Structures are given as structure tokens and as C-alpha cells.
mmCIF file of C-alpha atoms in Angstrom:
data_model
loop_
_atom_site.group_PDB
_atom_site.id
_atom_site.type_symbol
_atom_site.label_atom_id
_atom_site.label_comp_id
_atom_site.label_asym_id
_atom_site.label_seq_id
_atom_site.Cartn_x
_atom_site.Cartn_y
_atom_site.Cartn_z
ATOM 1 C CA SER A 1 84.172 -45.658 -72.711
ATOM 2 C CA LEU A 2 84.788 -42.023 -73.902
ATOM 3 C CA ARG A 3 83.086 -39.968 -71.574
ATOM 4 C CA ILE A 4 81.659 -36.607 -72.179
ATOM 5 C CA PHE A 5 80.583 -33.578 -69.899
ATOM 6 C CA LEU A 6 77.764 -30.780 -69.904
ATOM 7 C CA THR A 7 76.966 -28.841 -67.277
ATOM 8 C CA GLY A 8 79.265 -31.225 -64.780
ATOM 9 C CA TYR A 9 77.367 -34.295 -65.249
ATOM 10 C CA ALA A 10 79.375 -37.180 -67.071
ATOM 11 C CA LEU A 11 77.333 -38.887 -70.102
ATOM 12 C CA PRO A 12 78.234 -42.109 -71.777
ATOM 13 C CA VAL A 13 78.274 -41.639 -75.053
ATOM 14 C CA VAL A 14 78.881 -45.677 -76.353
ATOM 15 C CA GLY A 15 76.358 -46.970 -78.784
ATOM 16 C CA ASN A 16 73.154 -45.309 -77.080
ATOM 17 C CA GLY A 17 71.192 -42.474 -78.166
ATOM 18 C CA GLY A 18 68.402 -43.134 -76.236
ATOM 19 C CA ALA A 19 70.330 -42.744 -72.998
ATOM 20 C CA PHE A 20 71.848 -40.052 -74.065
ATOM 21 C CA LYS A 21 69.247 -38.412 -75.052
ATOM 22 C CA ARG A 22 67.818 -38.966 -71.488
ATOM 23 C CA SER A 23 70.789 -37.812 -69.183
ATOM 24 C CA LEU A 24 70.785 -35.202 -71.450
ATOM 25 C CA LEU A 25 67.280 -34.014 -70.742
ATOM 26 C CA LEU A 26 67.972 -34.659 -67.357
ATOM 27 C CA SER A 27 71.070 -32.225 -67.362
ATOM 28 C CA ALA A 28 68.595 -29.811 -69.448
ATOM 29 C CA LEU A 29 65.978 -30.101 -66.413
ATOM 30 C CA SER A 30 68.702 -29.536 -63.461
ATOM 31 C CA TYR A 31 69.568 -26.636 -65.053
ATOM 32 C CA LEU A 32 66.316 -25.003 -64.956
ATOM 33 C CA GLY A 33 65.504 -26.786 -61.740
ATOM 34 C CA PHE A 34 68.516 -24.080 -60.803
ATOM 35 C CA GLU A 35 68.048 -21.070 -61.957
ATOM 36 C CA THR A 36 64.415 -21.827 -60.646
ATOM 37 C CA TYR A 37 65.654 -21.983 -57.230
ATOM 38 C CA GLN A 38 67.882 -18.831 -57.858
ATOM 39 C CA VAL A 39 64.855 -16.945 -58.883
ATOM 40 C CA ILE A 40 63.093 -18.099 -55.993
ATOM 41 C CA SER A 41 65.567 -17.622 -53.606
ATOM 42 C CA GLN A 42 65.892 -14.049 -55.017
ATOM 43 C CA ALA A 43 62.168 -13.503 -54.445
ATOM 44 C CA ALA A 44 62.780 -14.480 -50.639
ATOM 45 C CA LEU A 45 65.662 -12.075 -50.680
ATOM 46 C CA VAL A 46 63.332 -9.589 -51.950
ATOM 47 C CA ARG A 47 60.172 -9.969 -49.934
ATOM 48 C CA ALA A 48 62.307 -10.703 -46.162
ATOM 49 C CA ALA A 49 64.075 -7.476 -47.224
ATOM 50 C CA ALA A 50 60.689 -5.508 -47.805
ATOM 51 C CA THR A 51 59.757 -7.214 -44.418
ATOM 52 C CA VAL A 52 62.359 -5.341 -42.791
ATOM 53 C CA PHE A 53 61.372 -2.411 -44.236
ATOM 54 C CA ARG A 54 57.645 -2.553 -43.633
ATOM 55 C CA VAL A 55 59.027 -3.957 -39.540
ATOM 56 C CA GLU A 56 60.979 -0.512 -39.424
ATOM 57 C CA GLU A 57 57.958 1.532 -40.915
ATOM 58 C CA ILE A 58 55.764 0.036 -37.896
ATOM 59 C CA LEU A 59 58.465 0.641 -35.598
ATOM 60 C CA GLU A 60 58.537 4.297 -36.651
ATOM 61 C CA GLN A 61 55.142 4.636 -36.354
ATOM 62 C CA ALA A 62 54.613 3.164 -32.783
ATOM 63 C CA ASP A 63 57.314 5.366 -31.389
ATOM 64 C CA TYR A 64 55.899 7.885 -32.704
ATOM 65 C CA LEU A 65 52.483 7.622 -31.137
ATOM 66 C CA TYR A 66 54.166 5.983 -28.138
ATOM 67 C CA GLU A 67 55.800 10.411 -27.563
ATOM 68 C CA SER A 68 52.414 11.716 -28.182
ATOM 69 C CA GLY A 69 50.961 10.055 -25.449
ATOM 70 C CA GLU A 70 48.127 8.437 -28.067
ATOM 71 C CA THR A 71 48.386 5.026 -26.228
ATOM 72 C CA GLU A 72 44.616 3.512 -27.624
ATOM 73 C CA LYS A 73 45.894 4.755 -31.315
ATOM 74 C CA LEU A 74 49.538 2.587 -30.326
ATOM 75 C CA TYR A 75 47.671 -0.308 -29.069
ATOM 76 C CA GLN A 76 45.264 -0.287 -31.968
ATOM 77 C CA LEU A 77 48.314 -0.170 -34.413
ATOM 78 C CA LEU A 78 50.208 -3.056 -32.698
ATOM 79 C CA THR A 79 48.080 -5.219 -32.413
ATOM 80 C CA GLN A 80 47.593 -6.431 -36.036
ATOM 81 C CA TYR A 81 50.778 -7.115 -35.874
ATOM 82 C CA LYS A 82 50.390 -9.369 -32.415
ATOM 83 C CA GLU A 83 51.750 -13.024 -34.412
ATOM 84 C CA SER A 84 55.285 -11.643 -35.317
ATOM 85 C CA GLU A 85 57.884 -12.972 -34.999
ATOM 86 C CA ASP A 86 60.300 -9.269 -34.134
ATOM 87 C CA ALA A 87 60.717 -8.919 -30.572
ATOM 88 C CA GLU A 88 61.124 -5.077 -30.917
ATOM 89 C CA LEU A 89 57.637 -4.929 -32.196
ATOM 90 C CA LEU A 90 56.336 -8.041 -29.366
ATOM 91 C CA TRP A 91 58.206 -5.704 -26.715
ATOM 92 C CA ARG A 92 56.310 -2.561 -27.936
ATOM 93 C CA LEU A 93 53.137 -4.397 -27.618
ATOM 94 C CA ALA A 94 53.638 -5.611 -24.068
ATOM 95 C CA ARG A 95 54.276 -1.825 -23.014
ATOM 96 C CA ALA A 96 51.412 -1.118 -24.664
ATOM 97 C CA SER A 97 48.632 -3.563 -23.512
ATOM 98 C CA ARG A 98 49.777 -2.824 -20.085
ATOM 99 C CA ASP A 99 49.370 0.816 -20.815
ATOM 100 C CA ILE A 100 45.474 0.052 -21.901
ATOM 101 C CA ALA A 101 45.549 -1.626 -19.014
ATOM 102 C CA GLN A 102 46.484 1.762 -16.892
ATOM 103 C CA LEU A 103 44.521 3.288 -18.158
ATOM 104 C CA SER A 104 41.290 4.982 -15.800
ATOM 105 C CA GLY A 105 38.783 4.030 -18.152
ATOM 106 C CA THR A 106 39.570 0.238 -17.706
ATOM 107 C CA SER A 107 37.155 -2.329 -16.454
ATOM 108 C CA GLU A 108 38.858 -4.883 -13.477
ATOM 109 C CA GLU A 109 37.987 -7.715 -15.853
ATOM 110 C CA GLU A 110 39.606 -6.177 -19.102
ATOM 111 C CA LYS A 111 42.950 -4.886 -16.731
ATOM 112 C CA LYS A 112 43.494 -8.479 -16.141
ATOM 113 C CA LEU A 113 43.048 -10.003 -19.254
ATOM 114 C CA LEU A 114 46.091 -6.970 -20.486
ATOM 115 C CA VAL A 115 48.319 -7.567 -18.040
ATOM 116 C CA TYR A 116 48.374 -11.634 -18.420
ATOM 117 C CA GLU A 117 48.258 -10.295 -22.429
ATOM 118 C CA ALA A 118 51.347 -7.977 -22.107
ATOM 119 C CA LEU A 119 53.396 -10.960 -20.045
ATOM 120 C CA GLU A 120 52.946 -13.259 -22.687
ATOM 121 C CA TYR A 121 53.842 -10.290 -25.442
ATOM 122 C CA ALA A 122 57.189 -9.803 -23.680
ATOM 123 C CA LYS A 123 57.985 -13.591 -22.741
ATOM 124 C CA ARG A 124 57.758 -13.906 -27.033
ATOM 125 C CA ALA A 125 59.762 -10.897 -27.314
ATOM 126 C CA LEU A 126 62.605 -12.514 -24.906
ATOM 127 C CA GLU A 127 62.274 -15.940 -26.748
ATOM 128 C CA LYS A 128 63.205 -14.080 -30.213
ATOM 129 C CA ASN A 129 66.001 -12.247 -29.182
ATOM 130 C CA GLU A 130 67.240 -12.857 -25.881
ATOM 131 C CA SER A 131 70.115 -9.943 -26.313
ATOM 132 C CA SER A 132 66.989 -6.722 -25.980
ATOM 133 C CA PHE A 133 67.446 -4.994 -23.182
ATOM 134 C CA ALA A 134 63.806 -3.880 -23.551
ATOM 135 C CA ALA A 135 62.515 -7.102 -24.257
ATOM 136 C CA HIS A 136 63.751 -7.627 -20.527
ATOM 137 C CA LYS A 137 62.811 -4.980 -18.787
ATOM 138 C CA TRP A 138 59.204 -5.237 -20.189
ATOM 139 C CA TYR A 139 59.023 -9.193 -19.040
ATOM 140 C CA ALA A 140 60.306 -7.903 -15.581
ATOM 141 C CA ILE A 141 57.312 -5.837 -15.428
ATOM 142 C CA CYS A 142 54.943 -7.711 -16.950
ATOM 143 C CA ILE A 143 56.021 -10.234 -14.372
ATOM 144 C CA SER A 144 55.688 -7.790 -11.105
ATOM 145 C CA ASP A 145 51.777 -6.978 -12.615
ATOM 146 C CA VAL A 146 50.966 -10.554 -12.957
ATOM 147 C CA GLY A 147 51.859 -10.995 -9.252
ATOM 148 C CA ASP A 148 49.503 -8.620 -7.815
ATOM 149 C CA TYR A 149 46.861 -11.164 -8.733
ATOM 150 C CA GLU A 150 48.948 -14.284 -7.634
ATOM 151 C CA GLY A 151 49.334 -13.599 -4.353
ATOM 152 C CA ILE A 152 51.722 -12.237 -1.758
ATOM 153 C CA LYS A 153 53.731 -15.991 -2.183
ATOM 154 C CA ALA A 154 53.908 -16.049 -6.141
ATOM 155 C CA LYS A 155 55.192 -11.856 -5.923
ATOM 156 C CA ILE A 156 58.072 -13.005 -3.393
ATOM 157 C CA ALA A 157 58.669 -16.031 -5.771
ATOM 158 C CA ASN A 158 58.423 -13.865 -8.661
ATOM 159 C CA ALA A 159 61.200 -11.591 -7.282
ATOM 160 C CA TYR A 160 64.168 -13.173 -8.098
ATOM 161 C CA THR A 161 63.084 -13.378 -11.129
ATOM 162 C CA ILE A 162 62.644 -9.887 -11.818
ATOM 163 C CA LYS A 163 65.789 -8.697 -10.057
ATOM 164 C CA GLU A 164 67.262 -10.985 -12.535
ATOM 165 C CA HIS A 165 66.138 -9.705 -16.100
ATOM 166 C CA PHE A 166 66.144 -5.745 -14.629
ATOM 167 C CA GLU A 167 70.060 -6.317 -13.531
ATOM 168 C CA LYS A 168 70.450 -8.059 -17.533
ATOM 169 C CA ALA A 169 68.529 -5.359 -19.075
ATOM 170 C CA ILE A 170 71.476 -2.836 -17.329
ATOM 171 C CA GLU A 171 74.590 -5.187 -18.429
ATOM 172 C CA LEU A 172 73.030 -4.796 -21.804
ATOM 173 C CA ASN A 173 72.045 -1.443 -22.265
ATOM 174 C CA PRO A 174 73.718 0.756 -19.191
ATOM 175 C CA LYS A 175 72.256 3.876 -20.609
ATOM 176 C CA ASP A 176 68.842 3.187 -19.910
ATOM 177 C CA ALA A 177 67.809 5.473 -16.829
ATOM 178 C CA THR A 178 64.243 3.569 -16.661
ATOM 179 C CA SER A 179 65.856 0.170 -16.006
ATOM 180 C CA ILE A 180 68.389 1.352 -13.320
ATOM 181 C CA HIS A 181 65.665 3.651 -11.624
ATOM 182 C CA LEU A 182 63.209 -0.049 -11.606
ATOM 183 C CA MET A 183 66.304 -1.761 -9.827
ATOM 184 C CA GLY A 184 66.241 1.376 -7.582
ATOM 185 C CA ILE A 185 62.262 0.659 -6.943
ATOM 186 C CA TRP A 186 63.013 -3.201 -6.500
ATOM 187 C CA CYS A 187 65.185 -2.154 -3.626
ATOM 188 C CA TYR A 188 63.942 0.554 -1.801
ATOM 189 C CA THR A 189 60.147 -2.542 -1.983
ATOM 190 C CA PHE A 190 62.161 -4.998 -0.545
ATOM 191 C CA ALA A 191 63.868 -1.838 2.430
ATOM 192 C CA GLU A 192 60.343 -1.115 2.830
ATOM 193 C CA MET A 193 58.554 -4.395 3.470
ATOM 194 C CA PRO A 194 56.877 -4.783 6.763
ATOM 195 C CA TRP A 195 57.280 -6.949 9.059
ATOM 196 C CA TYR A 196 54.488 -9.551 8.716
ATOM 197 C CA GLN A 197 55.531 -9.832 4.809
ATOM 198 C CA ARG A 198 59.000 -10.343 5.529
ATOM 199 C CA ARG A 199 58.041 -13.300 8.059
ATOM 200 C CA MET A 200 56.360 -15.044 5.774
ATOM 201 C CA ALA A 201 58.905 -14.426 3.412
ATOM 202 C CA ASN A 202 61.122 -16.055 5.909
ATOM 203 C CA VAL A 203 58.841 -19.038 6.242
ATOM 204 C CA LEU A 204 58.222 -19.686 2.838
ATOM 205 C CA PHE A 205 61.769 -19.348 1.095
ATOM 206 C CA ALA A 206 65.172 -20.255 2.494
ATOM 207 C CA ALA A 207 66.759 -16.783 1.277
ATOM 208 C CA PRO A 208 63.756 -14.670 1.102
ATOM 209 C CA PRO A 209 64.761 -11.331 -1.342
ATOM 210 C CA SER A 210 66.039 -8.364 0.815
ATOM 211 C CA SER A 211 67.493 -4.938 0.512
ATOM 212 C CA THR A 212 68.211 -1.611 1.758
ATOM 213 C CA TYR A 213 67.660 2.271 1.316
ATOM 214 C CA GLU A 214 71.295 2.510 0.656
ATOM 215 C CA GLU A 215 70.573 0.113 -2.800
ATOM 216 C CA ALA A 216 67.689 1.660 -3.154
ATOM 217 C CA LEU A 217 69.280 5.408 -3.389
ATOM 218 C CA GLY A 218 72.434 3.784 -5.393
ATOM 219 C CA TYR A 219 69.771 3.158 -8.308
ATOM 220 C CA PHE A 220 67.935 6.284 -8.666
ATOM 221 C CA HIS A 221 71.231 8.533 -8.151
ATOM 222 C CA ARG A 222 72.484 6.553 -11.137
ATOM 223 C CA ALA A 223 69.242 6.976 -13.149
ATOM 224 C CA GLU A 224 69.649 10.661 -12.677
ATOM 225 C CA GLN A 225 73.315 10.572 -13.952
ATOM 226 C CA VAL A 226 72.657 8.290 -17.112
ATOM 227 C CA ASP A 227 69.721 10.720 -17.800
ATOM 228 C CA PRO A 228 69.031 13.968 -15.337
ATOM 229 C CA ASN A 229 65.464 15.010 -14.800
ATOM 230 C CA PHE A 230 64.200 11.936 -16.995
ATOM 231 C CA TYR A 231 61.552 10.661 -15.223
ATOM 232 C CA SER A 232 59.450 12.493 -12.171
ATOM 233 C CA LYS A 233 58.832 9.570 -10.667
ATOM 234 C CA ASN A 234 62.870 9.143 -9.685
ATOM 235 C CA LEU A 235 63.054 12.758 -8.213
ATOM 236 C CA LEU A 236 60.326 12.013 -6.337
ATOM 237 C CA LEU A 237 61.897 8.436 -5.127
ATOM 238 C CA LEU A 238 64.990 9.937 -4.321
ATOM 239 C CA GLY A 239 63.198 12.521 -1.851
ATOM 240 C CA LYS A 240 61.428 9.532 0.078
ATOM 241 C CA THR A 241 64.638 7.606 -0.016
ATOM 242 C CA TYR A 242 66.535 10.235 1.782
ATOM 243 C CA LEU A 243 63.074 10.733 4.124
ATOM 244 C CA LYS A 244 64.056 7.177 5.343
ATOM 245 C CA LEU A 245 67.501 7.648 5.806
ATOM 246 C CA HIS A 246 66.792 10.679 7.976
ATOM 247 C CA ASN A 247 68.266 13.084 5.498
ATOM 248 C CA LYS A 248 65.615 16.030 6.196
ATOM 249 C CA LYS A 249 67.963 18.571 3.646
ATOM 250 C CA LEU A 250 68.493 16.516 1.047
ATOM 251 C CA ALA A 251 64.867 15.073 1.290
ATOM 252 C CA VAL A 252 63.436 18.706 0.922
ATOM 253 C CA PHE A 253 66.258 19.315 -2.457
ATOM 254 C CA TRP A 254 64.562 16.249 -4.427
ATOM 255 C CA LEU A 255 61.184 16.484 -3.064
ATOM 256 C CA MET A 256 61.098 20.270 -4.690
ATOM 257 C CA LYS A 257 62.585 19.633 -7.875
ATOM 258 C CA ALA A 258 59.911 16.497 -7.996
ATOM 259 C CA LYS A 259 57.096 19.131 -7.172
ATOM 260 C CA ASP A 260 58.874 21.612 -10.198
ATOM 261 C CA HIS A 261 59.538 19.150 -12.695
ATOM 262 C CA PRO A 262 56.846 19.916 -15.581
ATOM 263 C CA ALA A 263 53.663 17.493 -15.691
ATOM 264 C CA HIS A 264 53.136 15.529 -19.034
ATOM 265 C CA THR A 265 51.161 13.144 -18.080
ATOM 266 C CA GLU A 266 49.069 12.118 -15.160
ATOM 267 C CA GLU A 267 51.296 10.111 -13.615
ATOM 268 C CA ASP A 268 53.471 13.638 -13.490
ATOM 269 C CA LYS A 269 50.531 15.556 -11.581
ATOM 270 C CA GLN A 270 50.303 13.085 -9.125
ATOM 271 C CA VAL A 271 54.083 12.926 -8.414
ATOM 272 C CA GLN A 272 53.734 16.860 -7.906
ATOM 273 C CA THR A 273 50.350 15.956 -5.828
ATOM 274 C CA GLU A 274 52.642 13.647 -2.983
ATOM 275 C CA ALA A 275 56.019 15.882 -3.525
ATOM 276 C CA ALA A 276 53.495 19.081 -2.084
ATOM 277 C CA GLN A 277 51.919 17.389 0.597
ATOM 278 C CA LEU A 278 55.551 15.940 2.004
ATOM 279 C CA LEU A 279 56.959 19.535 1.597
ATOM 280 C CA THR A 280 53.862 20.100 3.678
ATOM 281 C CA GLY A 281 53.987 17.708 5.884
ATOM 282 C CA PHE A 282 57.426 18.914 6.716
ATOM 283 C CA SER A 283 56.811 23.160 6.849
ATOM 284 C CA ASP A 284 54.095 22.148 9.734
ATOM 285 C CA LYS A 285 56.650 20.141 12.052
ATOM 286 C CA SER A 286 58.864 22.810 11.628
#
């Protein structure tokens, strides 16, 4: 039989007008359906672009508030988007929740809730983007915080995970001084672990986490090389680590730098005080 083609469909033309009309109608509807699909797809793309732009705008606001030390305003901004699927937004929310928990005016009960909330946000950030160095960093920090509520056994067990995520953060971004500094703190903490905790760790785990002051020192120096004077606590810990290694000359050098570091935050002031006390201790002995 004779066949004609209409918009890609083969339609029979043999003495059956009704069948032809129905086929023509179906083809027209198919074409309309395709046009509608195109319109919907374009609308979806426009919405997606608008969403990306919106997220970028929120992140800019968030970073401005963070740099300005506006902890509460930052938390209020980001909690509006706690159902977000964006990893960059979620890790910032984890950080903001943790910062609110650290405020002196936050009650112990509220602090605990915020610490667990921060961990949940960091976990979601990591699930959304495993290539985000910041998601790895804040997930490790939040696990460490939660350990304060779960006892020494959980804290030691979590140490393996914490180390793994700090190392991943450094691998993904070798220029992030904070991740390197935090790896130094991990080493310092296990280097100075009290004997009774070390004994407990040996009983509970076949290969408990361990480190040395030399390892810690390596990370603190590396952080300083990446971003000199980026953090007063890194300067303080360089001084304290040299003290542990009985190198008084270099201990004094770094403690002086910590004491003279400009105090922009409450933590900076605490660092200045501790550095000054340690230096006074040297003066008393000499």
C-alpha cells in the first residue's frame, strides 16, 4: 500500500479516511507534546540557573558575615536553608552551628544540641559532595566535638575517622592551612595522651592511634609555610611543641610571635594570655 510520512510517522492511505484522520491527530498531539516538553525543559533550566545564582548569592552573604564575626546573624541566615542539597551551603551551616555552640552565652543543653546538629549538616555536605575539602574538614571537626559527649572509648574510636578526613581535606586542598593545623593538633593530642588513657586505648584497640611531637611540629610548620601568621593558635602550638621537645630558644621565638599577634577574636586574646604566662614562666626560672 501507498505510505506517506508526516513528522516521522508512517501513515497508511488506503480507503480509510477515519484511520488517516486519527493518525494525523495523534501525530499533531505528539508534536504538541514535544513542544510542551521543550518549554517545560527550558523553564526547568531557567529555574536551575536561578537556583545556582541564588545559592551563590547566599554564600557571598554568608562569607561576608563570617569574616565580619557576625556569628548569630550568619546562623540565622543559613538555617533558613537547612533543607538545602548544596554541599557548600551545608558545611557552612555546620560551621555556623558549631560557632553558636562555642559562644559563652549558649547553655550546656543548647550547646549539645547544636554540636549534634552541626555533625548532621557536615555529614549531609559530605554525602552531597565527597570532593569538597571543607566538607571533609568540618565533618572531622564535628565528629571530634561529639566525642566530648560520648566518652573516652568513642573519642579514641572516632580518632581514626577524624584523621582520615583531615588527611583527605589536605589531599584535596594542600593550600588550606587550617586543615594542616588541625592535623597537627591531632598529632599533638595523641603525643601528649596521659598514660592511663594510653593504657585504656591499648586494652580497647589492637592498634590504638598514636603520634609524636615531631609529627605535630611538622604539620604546624607546614601550615605556617602555606599561610604565615594565619592563626594565633598555630603560633602558640609551635611554641608549646618546642617546649615539649626541650628547645627553649625556638619555644620563646614562637611564643613571642603568639603574644604579639593582633587579637581579633576572643580566642586570640586567650592565646595572648597563655603565651604571656608561658614566657613569664621562663623569666621566673632564669
